[in-house]
Amino acid sequence: MATSTLFFVFFLLLFAPMAAFDVPTIPFSEGFSHLFGNDNLIRSKDDRSVRLSLNRYSGSGFISSELYEHGFFSASIKLPRDYTAGVVVAFYTSNGDIFSNTHDELDFEFLGNVRGKDWRIQTNVYGNGSTARGREERYLVPFDPTEAAHRYSILWTPDYIIFYIDDVPIREVVRSDAMGGDFPSKPMSVYATIWDGSSWATSYGKIKINYKYAPYVSEFSDLVLRGCRVDPIQQVDTAERCAETVEELMSADFALLTPMKRAAMRRFRERYMIYSFCYDQRRYGNFTFPDCDYVSPEHARFGEWGDNRFPPKEVRRSRRRVRKPSPINVQSSE
């Protein structure tokens, strides 16, 4: 069977149609406010989408108007085109402005690249300032994220965290007693930013940003903030007050990993994960993370730096051999 046919069959299997999440979206002004970047943040006339840009003078970003104690946070994001080495676009939750030394954080970080090479997507999980034990994973994705908007979602509950691309779960972190404070537990805000990450984002910082191609523009739409809002100062009985909201979250379709969703997650990770903190012996030595499955077949694919021994080919070069349109659930940004 031809390589192009094999790739297309795999693509169909990975993104086999699943029920779309039924979640209400909100206007920007209903849940967010400008964080930084002055004129580098531009809202659409209908207040349903926002463009963040980066130039040689500044990046830009926005932040949720409230703190949340658990929730489902989502946005459709279209990334900058062309040469994007050194550019970082991020959609994440954090409380670093309140707990500077013991902050929690959940990230989607989109790492730019040179022309013709794929963006990388990185997910991070930090709890109680545990950046020294950073739980990072990095992936390629089976589409060009600059052609159209795709939905990226973070579900954070008291018991587990799930990262989604469109309706496909790509990572699950289950809380355990052994994780202790490494599992995020304090109220967080939701952020979106674009900034210059030349020191590390592309080829471990070897390739820098080139402002000849600026401005770099990313677009955010289909904004979702679904969770328990809390006061940053008066957090008395937060768990009790948020119990009903958490119960609703954990019974929603995006919180239920059906056998079909788990199979899709396994296929995505087998095909597109290119780095895992679990296997990075150079960074962590013989330290073992309680949330890593060291006996899984996944282990054999990664070397001592945590990198995939058999990295997938660049997605765009593979996609050029596929003429049929992909079946992935694309939500275009107007």
Short mmCIF file of C-alpha atoms in Angstrom, two decimals:
data_model
loop_
_atom_site.label_atom_id
_atom_site.label_comp_id
_atom_site.label_asym_id
_atom_site.label_seq_id
_atom_site.Cartn_x
_atom_site.Cartn_y
_atom_site.Cartn_z
CA MET A 1 0.00 0.00 0.00
CA ALA A 2 1.38 3.44 -0.93
CA THR A 3 2.71 5.67 1.84
CA SER A 4 0.12 8.35 1.09
CA THR A 5 -2.70 5.82 1.39
CA LEU A 6 -1.35 4.52 4.70
CA PHE A 7 -1.14 8.04 6.08
CA PHE A 8 -4.66 8.88 5.00
CA VAL A 9 -6.08 5.69 6.53
CA PHE A 10 -4.32 6.50 9.80
CA PHE A 11 -5.62 10.06 9.67
CA LEU A 12 -9.18 8.79 9.26
CA LEU A 13 -8.78 6.42 12.21
CA LEU A 14 -7.27 9.04 14.48
CA PHE A 15 -9.92 11.66 13.87
CA ALA A 16 -12.92 9.40 13.34
CA PRO A 17 -16.05 11.51 13.93
CA MET A 18 -17.01 11.88 17.59
CA ALA A 19 -19.80 13.93 19.08
CA ALA A 20 -18.84 17.60 19.26
CA PHE A 21 -18.80 19.20 22.69
CA ASP A 22 -22.01 21.06 23.50
CA VAL A 23 -20.55 24.06 25.34
CA PRO A 24 -21.69 27.69 25.12
CA THR A 25 -19.17 30.25 23.92
CA ILE A 26 -18.98 33.79 25.25
CA PRO A 27 -18.11 37.25 23.90
CA PHE A 28 -14.62 38.42 24.80
CA SER A 29 -15.82 41.26 27.05
CA GLU A 30 -18.06 38.90 29.03
CA GLY A 31 -15.16 36.90 30.42
CA PHE A 32 -11.82 38.45 29.50
CA SER A 33 -9.84 41.67 29.57
CA HIS A 34 -6.72 43.07 27.88
CA LEU A 35 -3.52 41.99 29.66
CA PHE A 36 -0.65 43.61 27.72
CA GLY A 37 0.40 44.69 24.25
CA ASN A 38 -1.57 47.92 23.73
CA ASP A 39 -2.67 47.99 20.06
CA ASN A 40 -1.39 44.44 19.45
CA LEU A 41 -4.74 43.12 20.70
CA ILE A 42 -7.63 43.68 18.30
CA ARG A 43 -11.20 42.57 19.01
CA SER A 44 -13.67 41.77 16.26
CA LYS A 45 -16.70 44.00 15.83
CA ASP A 46 -19.02 41.31 17.20
CA ASP A 47 -16.69 40.75 20.21
CA ARG A 48 -16.52 37.02 19.42
CA SER A 49 -12.88 36.80 18.38
CA VAL A 50 -9.56 38.43 19.24
CA ARG A 51 -6.33 38.82 17.32
CA LEU A 52 -3.06 38.84 19.23
CA SER A 53 0.06 40.03 17.43
CA LEU A 54 3.80 40.12 18.08
CA ASN A 55 6.20 42.67 16.61
CA ARG A 56 9.70 43.79 17.51
CA TYR A 57 8.32 46.08 20.21
CA SER A 58 5.87 43.85 22.07
CA GLY A 59 3.80 40.72 22.21
CA SER A 60 0.25 40.77 23.54
CA GLY A 61 -2.21 38.85 25.67
CA PHE A 62 -5.49 38.70 27.53
CA ILE A 63 -6.66 37.27 30.85
CA SER A 64 -9.93 36.04 32.30
CA SER A 65 -11.76 38.53 34.48
CA GLU A 66 -12.23 35.91 37.20
CA LEU A 67 -10.28 33.17 38.97
CA TYR A 68 -11.59 29.62 38.64
CA GLU A 69 -11.49 26.66 41.01
CA HIS A 70 -11.51 23.90 38.35
CA GLY A 71 -13.22 24.19 35.00
CA PHE A 72 -13.33 23.57 31.26
CA PHE A 73 -11.49 26.23 29.26
CA SER A 74 -11.41 26.28 25.50
CA ALA A 75 -10.63 28.39 22.44
CA SER A 76 -10.40 27.93 18.70
CA ILE A 77 -6.96 29.17 17.68
CA LYS A 78 -5.43 29.95 14.31
CA LEU A 79 -1.64 30.30 14.39
CA PRO A 80 0.65 32.65 12.42
CA ARG A 81 1.85 31.58 8.97
CA ASP A 82 5.22 31.54 7.24
CA TYR A 83 8.52 31.78 9.14
CA THR A 84 7.63 31.59 12.84
CA ALA A 85 10.82 30.35 14.51
CA GLY A 86 11.06 31.65 18.08
CA VAL A 87 7.37 32.57 18.26
CA VAL A 88 5.33 31.18 21.16
CA VAL A 89 1.54 31.31 21.29
CA ALA A 90 0.04 30.11 24.57
CA PHE A 91 -3.38 29.24 25.96
CA TYR A 92 -3.13 28.36 29.63
CA THR A 93 -4.25 28.66 33.22
CA SER A 94 -2.04 30.04 35.98
CA ASN A 95 -2.01 31.74 39.38
CA GLY A 96 1.59 32.94 39.21
CA ASP A 97 0.56 36.54 39.84
CA ILE A 98 -0.81 35.50 43.25
CA PHE A 99 1.44 32.59 44.26
CA SER A 100 4.80 33.58 42.81
CA ASN A 101 6.76 30.75 44.45
CA THR A 102 4.09 28.06 44.63
CA HIS A 103 2.09 28.68 41.47
CA ASP A 104 -0.03 26.18 39.53
CA GLU A 105 -0.18 26.10 35.73
CA LEU A 106 -1.71 24.14 32.85
CA ASP A 107 -0.48 25.02 29.36
CA PHE A 108 -0.95 24.64 25.69
CA GLU A 109 2.19 26.19 24.18
CA PHE A 110 2.47 26.44 20.41
CA LEU A 111 6.09 26.60 19.28
CA GLY A 112 6.85 28.17 15.91
CA ASN A 113 9.30 26.92 13.30
CA VAL A 114 11.13 27.80 10.11
CA ARG A 115 9.19 27.93 6.85
CA GLY A 116 8.05 24.50 5.69
CA LYS A 117 8.46 22.87 9.10
CA ASP A 118 5.67 22.13 11.54
CA TRP A 119 4.63 24.00 14.62
CA ARG A 120 5.16 21.92 17.77
CA ILE A 121 2.55 21.81 20.52
CA GLN A 122 3.63 21.41 24.13
CA THR A 123 1.46 20.70 27.16
CA ASN A 124 2.67 21.45 30.68
CA VAL A 125 1.38 20.56 34.14
CA TYR A 126 2.84 22.40 37.14
CA GLY A 127 1.54 22.29 40.68
CA ASN A 128 2.68 24.21 43.76
CA GLY A 129 5.71 25.66 41.97
CA SER A 130 6.89 22.27 40.68
CA THR A 131 8.66 23.64 37.59
CA ALA A 132 11.82 21.78 38.65
CA ARG A 133 9.74 18.63 38.13
CA GLY A 134 8.04 19.98 35.04
CA ARG A 135 5.58 17.61 33.44
CA GLU A 136 6.05 18.60 29.81
CA GLU A 137 5.06 16.72 26.67
CA ARG A 138 5.58 17.79 23.06
CA TYR A 139 3.78 16.74 19.88
CA LEU A 140 3.39 17.25 16.17
CA VAL A 141 -0.20 17.56 14.95
CA PRO A 142 -1.81 15.98 11.86
CA PHE A 143 -2.92 19.24 10.28
CA ASP A 144 -1.58 22.69 9.47
CA PRO A 145 -2.70 24.91 12.39
CA THR A 146 -2.13 28.04 10.31
CA GLU A 147 -4.71 27.17 7.63
CA ALA A 148 -7.79 27.21 9.86
CA ALA A 149 -8.73 27.47 13.52
CA HIS A 150 -8.79 24.35 15.68
CA ARG A 151 -10.21 24.00 19.16
CA TYR A 152 -7.82 23.49 22.10
CA SER A 153 -9.35 22.67 25.48
CA ILE A 154 -8.22 22.07 29.06
CA LEU A 155 -10.40 20.22 31.55
CA TRP A 156 -9.26 20.60 35.15
CA THR A 157 -11.11 18.72 37.90
CA PRO A 158 -10.09 17.73 41.45
CA ASP A 159 -9.25 14.21 40.21
CA TYR A 160 -7.88 14.53 36.69
CA ILE A 161 -6.82 16.83 33.87
CA ILE A 162 -7.51 16.25 30.17
CA PHE A 163 -6.06 18.16 27.22
CA TYR A 164 -8.04 18.12 23.96
CA ILE A 165 -7.32 19.08 20.36
CA ASP A 166 -10.72 19.49 18.73
CA ASP A 167 -12.67 16.54 20.18
CA VAL A 168 -9.65 14.23 20.52
CA PRO A 169 -8.07 13.85 23.98
CA ILE A 170 -4.29 13.93 23.70
CA ARG A 171 -3.27 13.75 27.37
CA GLU A 172 -4.76 12.70 30.70
CA VAL A 173 -3.21 13.32 34.13
CA VAL A 174 -4.86 11.46 37.00
CA ARG A 175 -4.33 12.75 40.52
CA SER A 176 -2.75 10.39 43.05
CA ASP A 177 -1.68 10.72 46.68
CA ALA A 178 1.92 10.30 45.56
CA MET A 179 1.73 13.45 43.41
CA GLY A 180 0.98 15.56 46.48
CA GLY A 181 1.12 19.27 45.68
CA ASP A 182 2.37 18.63 42.15
CA PHE A 183 -1.27 18.35 41.08
CA PRO A 184 -2.68 21.88 40.53
CA SER A 185 -5.15 22.71 43.27
CA LYS A 186 -5.37 26.49 43.73
CA PRO A 187 -7.68 28.86 41.81
CA MET A 188 -6.30 30.00 38.47
CA SER A 189 -6.94 32.60 35.79
CA VAL A 190 -7.12 31.77 32.08
CA TYR A 191 -4.62 33.43 29.73
CA ALA A 192 -3.81 33.73 26.04
CA THR A 193 -0.53 35.29 24.90
CA ILE A 194 1.92 35.60 22.02
CA TRP A 195 5.56 36.39 22.76
CA ASP A 196 9.21 36.03 21.73
CA GLY A 197 10.55 32.67 22.95
CA SER A 198 13.75 32.71 20.92
CA SER A 199 15.80 31.42 23.84
CA TRP A 200 14.17 27.98 23.75
CA ALA A 201 11.14 27.57 21.46
CA THR A 202 12.70 26.39 18.18
CA SER A 203 15.49 23.78 18.04
CA TYR A 204 16.16 24.43 21.75
CA GLY A 205 16.91 28.09 21.05
CA LYS A 206 19.30 27.57 18.14
CA ILE A 207 16.98 29.33 15.68
CA LYS A 208 15.80 32.81 16.68
CA ILE A 209 12.86 34.95 15.72
CA ASN A 210 13.21 37.08 12.57
CA TYR A 211 11.16 40.26 12.78
CA LYS A 212 11.43 40.64 9.03
CA TYR A 213 8.29 38.46 8.99
CA ALA A 214 6.44 40.42 11.69
CA PRO A 215 3.79 41.06 12.70
CA TYR A 216 3.00 37.51 13.78
CA VAL A 217 -0.76 37.25 14.24
CA SER A 218 -2.77 34.58 16.06
CA GLU A 219 -6.55 34.54 16.28
CA PHE A 220 -8.71 33.28 19.18
CA SER A 221 -12.43 32.57 18.88
CA ASP A 222 -15.13 30.24 20.32
CA LEU A 223 -14.08 31.25 23.83
CA VAL A 224 -15.30 29.01 26.66
CA LEU A 225 -15.05 29.63 30.41
CA ARG A 226 -17.00 26.99 32.29
CA GLY A 227 -16.06 26.55 35.93
CA CYS A 228 -16.46 27.74 39.50
CA ARG A 229 -15.55 31.40 39.89
CA VAL A 230 -13.90 32.30 43.18
CA ASP A 231 -12.76 35.39 45.03
CA PRO A 232 -8.93 35.58 45.16
CA ILE A 233 -9.04 36.85 48.75
CA GLN A 234 -12.06 35.18 50.33
CA GLN A 235 -11.65 31.50 49.54
CA VAL A 236 -13.45 30.15 52.58
CA ASP A 237 -15.41 26.94 51.92
CA THR A 238 -14.40 27.07 48.26
CA ALA A 239 -14.59 23.28 47.84
CA GLU A 240 -18.10 23.14 49.29
CA ARG A 241 -19.31 26.13 47.28
CA CYS A 242 -17.88 24.68 44.07
CA ALA A 243 -19.11 21.11 44.62
CA GLU A 244 -22.16 21.47 42.39
CA THR A 245 -20.17 23.04 39.54
CA VAL A 246 -17.48 20.35 39.78
CA GLU A 247 -20.13 17.64 39.71
CA GLU A 248 -21.56 19.16 36.52
CA LEU A 249 -18.10 19.33 34.98
CA MET A 250 -17.32 15.70 35.76
CA SER A 251 -20.59 14.49 34.27
CA ALA A 252 -20.23 16.43 30.99
CA ASP A 253 -19.32 14.66 27.76
CA PHE A 254 -15.85 16.22 27.66
CA ALA A 255 -15.07 14.65 31.06
CA LEU A 256 -15.99 11.11 30.03
CA LEU A 257 -13.22 9.21 28.24
CA THR A 258 -15.15 6.55 26.37
CA PRO A 259 -13.32 3.57 24.83
CA MET A 260 -13.44 5.38 21.47
CA LYS A 261 -11.86 8.50 22.96
CA ARG A 262 -9.17 6.48 24.73
CA ALA A 263 -8.35 4.68 21.51
CA ALA A 264 -8.05 8.03 19.69
CA MET A 265 -5.80 9.37 22.46
CA ARG A 266 -3.57 6.29 22.29
CA ARG A 267 -3.24 6.57 18.50
CA PHE A 268 -2.41 10.28 18.72
CA ARG A 269 0.29 9.71 21.32
CA GLU A 270 1.77 6.75 19.48
CA ARG A 271 2.00 8.68 16.25
CA TYR A 272 2.70 12.28 17.24
CA MET A 273 4.28 12.57 20.70
CA ILE A 274 7.94 13.55 20.23
CA TYR A 275 8.99 14.29 23.83
CA SER A 276 7.88 13.08 27.26
CA PHE A 277 9.16 14.18 30.67
CA CYS A 278 8.62 10.61 31.90
CA TYR A 279 11.68 9.34 30.04
CA ASP A 280 14.04 12.31 30.31
CA GLN A 281 16.87 10.70 32.28
CA ARG A 282 19.30 13.49 31.48
CA ARG A 283 17.09 15.96 33.30
CA TYR A 284 15.63 13.82 36.09
CA GLY A 285 18.08 10.93 36.48
CA ASN A 286 16.42 7.95 38.10
CA PHE A 287 13.57 9.98 39.58
CA THR A 288 10.23 8.34 38.88
CA PHE A 289 6.98 10.25 38.50
CA PRO A 290 3.91 8.60 40.04
CA ASP A 291 1.77 9.63 37.08
CA CYS A 292 4.01 7.91 34.49
CA ASP A 293 3.46 4.36 33.25
CA TYR A 294 7.01 3.07 32.91
CA VAL A 295 6.00 -0.43 31.85
CA SER A 296 3.91 0.66 28.87
CA PRO A 297 5.08 0.00 25.28
CA GLU A 298 5.43 3.80 25.02
CA HIS A 299 8.61 3.66 27.12
CA ALA A 300 10.62 1.80 24.49
CA ARG A 301 10.18 4.61 21.95
CA PHE A 302 11.98 7.27 23.98
CA GLY A 303 15.68 7.86 24.62
CA GLU A 304 17.54 9.20 27.64
CA TRP A 305 16.75 12.82 26.70
CA GLY A 306 13.05 12.06 26.64
CA ASP A 307 12.93 12.42 22.84
CA ASN A 308 11.24 9.94 20.53
CA ARG A 309 13.80 7.50 19.07
CA PHE A 310 11.63 7.20 15.97
CA PRO A 311 10.29 10.73 15.40
CA PRO A 312 7.40 11.07 12.94
CA LYS A 313 8.03 12.75 9.62
CA GLU A 314 7.08 16.37 9.26
CA VAL A 315 3.31 16.48 8.99
CA ARG A 316 3.15 19.00 6.18
CA ARG A 317 5.40 16.89 3.94
CA SER A 318 3.16 13.89 4.64
CA ARG A 319 0.00 15.90 3.99
CA ARG A 320 1.19 16.99 0.56
CA ARG A 321 0.77 13.39 -0.58
CA VAL A 322 -2.87 13.35 0.57
CA ARG A 323 -5.26 15.01 -1.84
CA LYS A 324 -8.53 14.21 -0.11
CA PRO A 325 -9.77 16.74 2.49
CA SER A 326 -9.28 15.64 6.07
CA PRO A 327 -12.30 14.68 8.17
CA ILE A 328 -11.12 16.59 11.23
CA ASN A 329 -13.64 18.91 12.84
CA VAL A 330 -12.43 22.33 11.69
CA GLN A 331 -13.98 25.49 13.05
CA SER A 332 -13.04 28.39 10.84
CA SER A 333 -12.25 31.79 12.29
CA GLU A 334 -14.05 34.54 10.44
#
